[in-house]
Amino acid sequence: MKIAFTGKGGSGKSTLAALFVGYLRASGHRVLAVDADVNVHLAALLGVTTTAGAALSHPDNVRRVRTHLLGDNPRVDGVEHFVATTPPGPGSNLVTLDAADPVLAGHATRLDDGTHVLHVGTYEPQDIGSGCYHGHLAILENLLSHLSLDAGDWVVCDMVAGTDAFANSLHAQFDVIVVVAEPTPESVSVARRYRELAAAAGVADLLAVVGNKVADGTDREYLTRELGGEPLTVLTTQAGLRRARQRGVPPRVQDLDDVTPLAVIAEHAGGREMPGERRDALMRTLHLRLARKGWVRAAHGDVSTQLAEV
């Protein structure tokens, strides 16, 4: 199961993602947590210290990971022609959640045998004036498309705030996308826009809106009215979480007054894995769209031949 958390900046999506990771760990699941936000908050909330050299998007790491994923796939003419939407093919290596997996062993922080944390990275001084975070996320797209999960495995991703997932293939890479919304006009407007774009992209059914920082019944009514329906679940204002953050320590599931919202999210996601045929069709469309871009042809040639049939 691959689940993403997104929403307006400051909505609490990173904190909710961290709590959900903790809930899954306590339930005995294997979990890969991926911090894909430019602010790199999820890793810190899980107690992981990040460095530029360890970031998945560091050029050396990108090459290592893509070289491993490429394997002996004859449809890709070398790692230089590995693009964001390059699909696995014959001879490709897939990433598993086994602790000994080369990608996890080489690039993730191990919290325990069943829990690992990866961080994509952020802007660095050398990126000023010439960098784009969408480019950083390309290696995450590669990782997600080359995953092989066992039953009960989870990937939990903290996404970039807002609707940036529609600038690449990430909106098609998950089974569930949780949009975290506060009871404020700015936050619900992001949730509504995310829903509009998801409908246009053919993935509206993947979305689940979760209310956060809800103080009372008026807040609940506001979310329901402005979103055109009740959220999947809501988290009320949590004094325990606030105190943990004020002390500068990672939030824990035990800091919640009630873990029911986390259980509701897990129950909603259970069994909602996207059928392989549907994901293949979505990713094929996105790959061909990217293949038609002039800059892709100039840099990588005709990458449409990376598909099984063109």
Tab-separated table of C-alpha atoms in Angstrom:
chain	number	residue	atom	x	y	z
A	1	MET	CA	0.000	0.000	0.000
A	2	LYS	CA	1.360	3.395	-1.022
A	3	ILE	CA	-0.170	6.397	0.719
A	4	ALA	CA	0.732	10.071	0.371
A	5	PHE	CA	-0.025	13.000	2.657
A	6	THR	CA	-0.394	16.465	1.161
A	7	GLY	CA	-2.235	19.737	1.704
A	8	LYS	CA	-1.552	23.397	2.232
A	9	GLY	CA	1.714	24.241	3.947
A	10	GLY	CA	1.215	24.351	7.694
A	11	SER	CA	-1.872	22.130	7.618
A	12	GLY	CA	-0.113	19.475	9.681
A	13	LYS	CA	0.437	16.961	6.894
A	14	SER	CA	3.990	16.119	7.984
A	15	THR	CA	2.942	15.602	11.600
A	16	LEU	CA	0.019	13.430	10.519
A	17	ALA	CA	2.292	11.400	8.246
A	18	ALA	CA	4.743	10.875	11.116
A	19	LEU	CA	1.953	9.773	13.450
A	20	PHE	CA	0.620	7.398	10.811
A	21	VAL	CA	4.076	5.843	10.441
A	22	GLY	CA	4.133	5.332	14.203
A	23	TYR	CA	0.675	3.777	14.126
A	24	LEU	CA	1.698	1.323	11.390
A	25	ARG	CA	4.918	0.409	13.216
A	26	ALA	CA	2.967	-0.320	16.381
A	27	SER	CA	0.615	-2.493	14.320
A	28	GLY	CA	3.527	-4.635	13.123
A	29	HIS	CA	3.732	-3.479	9.509
A	30	ARG	CA	6.885	-2.975	7.488
A	31	VAL	CA	7.060	0.712	6.580
A	32	LEU	CA	9.117	2.840	4.214
A	33	ALA	CA	8.675	6.511	5.130
A	34	VAL	CA	9.663	8.956	2.391
A	35	ASP	CA	10.178	12.653	3.054
A	36	ALA	CA	9.470	14.290	-0.298
A	37	ASP	CA	8.791	17.796	0.972
A	38	VAL	CA	11.282	20.518	0.160
A	39	ASN	CA	11.169	21.524	3.840
A	40	VAL	CA	12.291	18.018	4.965
A	41	HIS	CA	10.078	17.873	8.056
A	42	LEU	CA	8.959	14.221	8.124
A	43	ALA	CA	12.469	12.852	8.635
A	44	ALA	CA	13.028	15.148	11.617
A	45	LEU	CA	9.625	14.238	13.052
A	46	LEU	CA	10.736	10.603	12.942
A	47	GLY	CA	13.978	11.452	14.735
A	48	VAL	CA	16.189	11.224	11.636
A	49	THR	CA	18.988	13.715	10.997
A	50	THR	CA	19.357	14.528	7.305
A	51	THR	CA	22.364	15.624	5.265
A	52	ALA	CA	22.738	16.814	1.694
A	53	GLY	CA	25.034	13.906	0.870
A	54	ALA	CA	22.478	11.348	2.036
A	55	ALA	CA	19.582	12.876	0.102
A	56	LEU	CA	18.083	10.616	-2.520
A	57	SER	CA	18.312	13.470	-5.052
A	58	HIS	CA	22.052	13.992	-4.574
A	59	PRO	CA	23.505	13.410	-8.079
A	60	ASP	CA	25.757	10.578	-6.910
A	61	ASN	CA	22.840	8.844	-5.207
A	62	VAL	CA	20.561	9.341	-8.206
A	63	ARG	CA	23.103	7.589	-10.413
A	64	ARG	CA	23.633	4.745	-7.945
A	65	VAL	CA	19.922	4.116	-7.479
A	66	ARG	CA	19.121	4.327	-11.177
A	67	THR	CA	22.013	2.043	-12.057
A	68	HIS	CA	20.636	-0.529	-9.621
A	69	LEU	CA	17.056	-0.157	-10.878
A	70	LEU	CA	18.176	-0.390	-14.505
A	71	GLY	CA	19.801	-3.773	-14.039
A	72	ASP	CA	19.885	-5.503	-17.422
A	73	ASN	CA	16.763	-3.834	-18.835
A	74	PRO	CA	17.474	-3.751	-22.620
A	75	ARG	CA	14.799	-1.103	-23.257
A	76	VAL	CA	16.836	1.647	-21.565
A	77	ASP	CA	20.043	2.616	-23.341
A	78	GLY	CA	22.102	3.296	-20.249
A	79	VAL	CA	21.428	5.134	-17.009
A	80	GLU	CA	21.783	8.515	-18.770
A	81	HIS	CA	18.484	7.739	-20.522
A	82	PHE	CA	16.607	6.957	-17.310
A	83	VAL	CA	13.856	9.604	-17.080
A	84	ALA	CA	11.286	10.265	-14.363
A	85	THR	CA	8.657	7.991	-15.923
A	86	THR	CA	10.952	5.203	-17.159
A	87	PRO	CA	9.066	1.976	-16.384
A	88	PRO	CA	10.579	-1.286	-15.169
A	89	GLY	CA	11.280	-3.813	-17.880
A	90	PRO	CA	12.886	-7.207	-18.347
A	91	GLY	CA	16.026	-7.365	-16.217
A	92	SER	CA	15.097	-4.379	-14.014
A	93	ASN	CA	15.774	-4.617	-10.289
A	94	LEU	CA	12.823	-3.852	-8.018
A	95	VAL	CA	13.035	-2.335	-4.543
A	96	THR	CA	11.591	-4.288	-1.619
A	97	LEU	CA	11.158	-3.415	2.042
A	98	ASP	CA	13.665	-6.055	3.103
A	99	ALA	CA	16.361	-4.529	5.308
A	100	ALA	CA	19.010	-6.009	3.002
A	101	ASP	CA	17.584	-4.370	-0.130
A	102	PRO	CA	20.467	-2.439	-1.768
A	103	VAL	CA	18.529	0.836	-2.013
A	104	LEU	CA	17.375	0.746	1.603
A	105	ALA	CA	20.709	-0.517	2.902
A	106	GLY	CA	22.617	2.145	0.980
A	107	HIS	CA	20.382	5.183	1.237
A	108	ALA	CA	17.771	4.849	4.009
A	109	THR	CA	17.978	5.354	7.754
A	110	ARG	CA	16.921	2.229	9.613
A	111	LEU	CA	14.634	2.795	12.594
A	112	ASP	CA	14.219	-0.950	13.112
A	113	ASP	CA	14.263	-4.053	10.905
A	114	GLY	CA	10.871	-3.181	9.471
A	115	THR	CA	11.026	0.616	9.303
A	116	HIS	CA	13.228	2.758	7.062
A	117	VAL	CA	13.278	6.465	6.235
A	118	LEU	CA	14.379	8.054	2.959
A	119	HIS	CA	14.558	11.767	2.272
A	120	VAL	CA	14.557	13.264	-1.218
A	121	GLY	CA	16.418	16.397	-0.181
A	122	THR	CA	15.968	20.122	-0.531
A	123	TYR	CA	17.464	23.099	-2.332
A	124	GLU	CA	21.169	23.518	-1.830
A	125	PRO	CA	23.289	26.645	-2.432
A	126	GLN	CA	24.391	25.345	-5.840
A	127	ASP	CA	20.721	25.144	-6.899
A	128	ILE	CA	20.070	28.848	-6.432
A	129	GLY	CA	18.821	30.384	-9.658
A	130	SER	CA	19.071	27.129	-11.600
A	131	GLY	CA	17.380	24.379	-9.597
A	132	CYS	CA	13.816	23.063	-9.676
A	133	TYR	CA	12.436	20.797	-6.991
A	134	HIS	CA	10.472	18.857	-9.604
A	135	GLY	CA	13.836	17.653	-10.875
A	136	HIS	CA	14.710	16.443	-7.382
A	137	LEU	CA	11.500	14.417	-7.288
A	138	ALA	CA	12.298	12.459	-10.459
A	139	ILE	CA	14.288	9.877	-8.498
A	140	LEU	CA	11.284	9.382	-6.189
A	141	GLU	CA	9.143	8.702	-9.263
A	142	ASN	CA	11.679	6.061	-10.313
A	143	LEU	CA	11.681	4.483	-6.862
A	144	LEU	CA	7.893	4.294	-6.625
A	145	SER	CA	7.504	2.739	-10.073
A	146	HIS	CA	10.129	0.094	-9.260
A	147	LEU	CA	8.690	-1.027	-5.904
A	148	SER	CA	7.685	-4.577	-5.076
A	149	LEU	CA	5.622	-4.682	-1.884
A	150	ASP	CA	4.498	-7.703	0.083
A	151	ALA	CA	1.047	-7.919	1.648
A	152	GLY	CA	1.003	-5.668	4.693
A	153	ASP	CA	3.871	-3.449	3.491
A	154	TRP	CA	3.317	0.315	3.493
A	155	VAL	CA	5.013	3.262	1.850
A	156	VAL	CA	4.118	6.550	3.571
A	157	CYS	CA	5.148	9.691	1.707
A	158	ASP	CA	5.057	13.280	2.909
A	159	MET	CA	4.523	15.271	-0.274
A	160	VAL	CA	5.326	18.815	-1.299
A	161	ALA	CA	2.628	21.197	-0.088
A	162	GLY	CA	-0.052	22.251	-2.542
A	163	THR	CA	-0.740	20.681	-5.926
A	164	ASP	CA	2.803	20.139	-7.238
A	165	ALA	CA	2.191	16.388	-7.587
A	166	PHE	CA	0.369	17.126	-10.843
A	167	ALA	CA	3.541	18.536	-12.405
A	168	ASN	CA	4.938	14.986	-12.589
A	169	SER	CA	3.691	11.393	-12.247
A	170	LEU	CA	3.366	11.306	-8.450
A	171	HIS	CA	-0.426	11.708	-8.492
A	172	ALA	CA	-0.599	8.349	-10.321
A	173	GLN	CA	1.939	6.531	-8.155
A	174	PHE	CA	-0.076	6.128	-4.947
A	175	ASP	CA	-3.067	4.052	-3.900
A	176	VAL	CA	-4.434	6.693	-1.524
A	177	ILE	CA	-3.709	10.424	-1.323
A	178	VAL	CA	-4.668	12.046	1.972
A	179	VAL	CA	-5.296	15.777	1.625
A	180	VAL	CA	-4.996	17.387	5.050
A	181	ALA	CA	-7.260	20.419	5.489
A	182	GLU	CA	-7.525	22.908	8.333
A	183	PRO	CA	-10.830	24.752	8.844
A	184	THR	CA	-9.548	27.886	7.096
A	185	PRO	CA	-10.396	29.355	3.673
A	186	GLU	CA	-6.830	28.973	2.405
A	187	SER	CA	-6.549	25.337	3.421
A	188	VAL	CA	-9.905	24.201	2.042
A	189	SER	CA	-9.212	26.048	-1.222
A	190	VAL	CA	-6.091	23.901	-1.696
A	191	ALA	CA	-8.133	20.763	-0.956
A	192	ARG	CA	-10.787	21.773	-3.485
A	193	ARG	CA	-8.171	22.543	-6.126
A	194	TYR	CA	-6.462	19.214	-5.475
A	195	ARG	CA	-9.795	17.480	-6.012
A	196	GLU	CA	-10.390	19.342	-9.281
A	197	LEU	CA	-6.978	18.411	-10.663
A	198	ALA	CA	-7.331	14.820	-9.480
A	199	ALA	CA	-10.611	14.541	-11.373
A	200	ALA	CA	-8.972	15.926	-14.510
A	201	ALA	CA	-6.112	13.424	-14.094
A	202	GLY	CA	-8.466	10.479	-13.586
A	203	VAL	CA	-7.482	9.787	-9.975
A	204	ALA	CA	-10.253	11.527	-8.024
A	205	ASP	CA	-11.128	8.241	-6.323
A	206	LEU	CA	-7.678	8.125	-4.688
A	207	LEU	CA	-8.334	11.214	-2.563
A	208	ALA	CA	-9.395	11.277	1.056
A	209	VAL	CA	-9.706	14.610	2.855
A	210	VAL	CA	-8.795	14.587	6.547
A	211	GLY	CA	-9.599	17.551	8.748
A	212	ASN	CA	-6.921	18.722	11.174
A	213	LYS	CA	-6.705	21.199	14.060
A	214	VAL	CA	-10.482	21.014	14.475
A	215	ALA	CA	-11.512	22.783	17.680
A	216	ASP	CA	-15.282	22.320	17.799
A	217	GLY	CA	-18.497	21.546	15.973
A	218	THR	CA	-18.371	24.833	14.111
A	219	ASP	CA	-15.024	23.841	12.597
A	220	ARG	CA	-16.483	20.481	11.533
A	221	GLU	CA	-19.484	22.155	9.951
A	222	TYR	CA	-17.213	24.596	8.133
A	223	LEU	CA	-15.127	21.792	6.617
A	224	THR	CA	-18.212	19.835	5.592
A	225	ARG	CA	-19.828	22.880	3.997
A	226	GLU	CA	-16.738	24.172	2.199
A	227	LEU	CA	-15.610	20.743	0.996
A	228	GLY	CA	-19.074	19.686	-0.148
A	229	GLY	CA	-19.127	16.683	2.168
A	230	GLU	CA	-17.767	15.348	5.427
A	231	PRO	CA	-14.030	14.643	5.690
A	232	LEU	CA	-12.987	11.025	6.018
A	233	THR	CA	-12.046	11.778	9.634
A	234	VAL	CA	-10.836	14.715	11.710
A	235	LEU	CA	-8.139	15.305	14.281
A	236	THR	CA	-9.093	17.734	16.977
A	237	THR	CA	-6.681	20.257	18.435
A	238	GLN	CA	-4.190	18.132	20.370
A	239	ALA	CA	-2.487	19.638	23.417
A	240	GLY	CA	-0.192	16.626	23.740
A	241	LEU	CA	1.148	17.069	20.225
A	242	ARG	CA	1.695	20.759	20.757
A	243	ARG	CA	3.611	20.147	23.964
A	244	ALA	CA	5.806	17.566	22.235
A	245	ARG	CA	6.604	19.994	19.456
A	246	GLN	CA	7.322	22.764	21.955
A	247	ARG	CA	9.807	20.453	23.675
A	248	GLY	CA	11.400	19.774	20.302
A	249	VAL	CA	10.797	16.018	20.434
A	250	PRO	CA	9.218	13.858	17.725
A	251	PRO	CA	5.446	13.419	18.095
A	252	ARG	CA	4.278	10.006	19.237
A	253	VAL	CA	1.001	8.185	18.797
A	254	GLN	CA	0.764	8.227	22.596
A	255	ASP	CA	0.575	12.027	22.446
A	256	LEU	CA	-2.856	11.795	20.814
A	257	ASP	CA	-6.001	11.936	22.915
A	258	ASP	CA	-7.605	9.459	20.506
A	259	VAL	CA	-5.927	7.291	17.837
A	260	THR	CA	-9.230	6.592	16.070
A	261	PRO	CA	-8.452	8.990	13.159
A	262	LEU	CA	-5.279	7.006	12.366
A	263	ALA	CA	-7.226	3.757	12.468
A	264	VAL	CA	-9.862	5.254	10.148
A	265	ILE	CA	-7.204	6.236	7.613
A	266	ALA	CA	-5.638	2.766	7.752
A	267	GLU	CA	-9.021	1.067	7.400
A	268	HIS	CA	-9.961	3.305	4.482
A	269	ALA	CA	-6.706	2.536	2.693
A	270	GLY	CA	-6.824	-1.207	3.334
A	271	GLY	CA	-7.629	-3.118	0.181
A	272	ARG	CA	-7.568	-0.033	-2.050
A	273	GLU	CA	-4.395	-0.950	-3.935
A	274	MET	CA	-4.681	0.300	-7.486
A	275	PRO	CA	-4.994	-2.575	-9.983
A	276	GLY	CA	-1.783	-3.044	-11.939
A	277	GLU	CA	-3.531	-2.640	-15.291
A	278	ARG	CA	-4.916	0.751	-14.317
A	279	ARG	CA	-1.593	2.017	-12.976
A	280	ASP	CA	0.216	0.777	-16.070
A	281	ALA	CA	-2.240	2.659	-18.278
A	282	LEU	CA	-1.853	5.880	-16.269
A	283	MET	CA	1.930	5.654	-16.232
A	284	ARG	CA	2.051	4.785	-19.933
A	285	THR	CA	0.075	7.932	-20.773
A	286	LEU	CA	2.367	10.076	-18.634
A	287	HIS	CA	5.518	8.497	-20.072
A	288	LEU	CA	4.411	9.128	-23.657
A	289	ARG	CA	3.476	12.703	-22.753
A	290	LEU	CA	6.970	13.257	-21.344
A	291	ALA	CA	8.565	11.514	-24.333
A	292	ARG	CA	7.055	14.116	-26.668
A	293	LYS	CA	8.737	17.019	-24.882
A	294	GLY	CA	11.437	18.654	-26.973
A	295	TRP	CA	13.930	18.873	-24.118
A	296	VAL	CA	13.497	15.164	-23.380
A	297	ARG	CA	14.138	14.236	-27.018
A	298	ALA	CA	17.177	16.498	-27.098
A	299	ALA	CA	18.667	15.064	-23.907
A	300	HIS	CA	17.545	11.426	-24.006
A	301	GLY	CA	16.366	10.593	-27.514
A	302	ASP	CA	13.141	8.662	-28.128
A	303	VAL	CA	12.314	7.278	-24.697
A	304	SER	CA	8.934	6.017	-25.894
A	305	THR	CA	10.761	2.824	-26.875
A	306	GLN	CA	11.210	2.100	-23.162
A	307	LEU	CA	7.621	0.870	-23.103
A	308	ALA	CA	6.828	-2.778	-23.827
A	309	GLU	CA	4.889	-1.806	-26.946
A	310	VAL	CA	4.827	1.570	-28.670
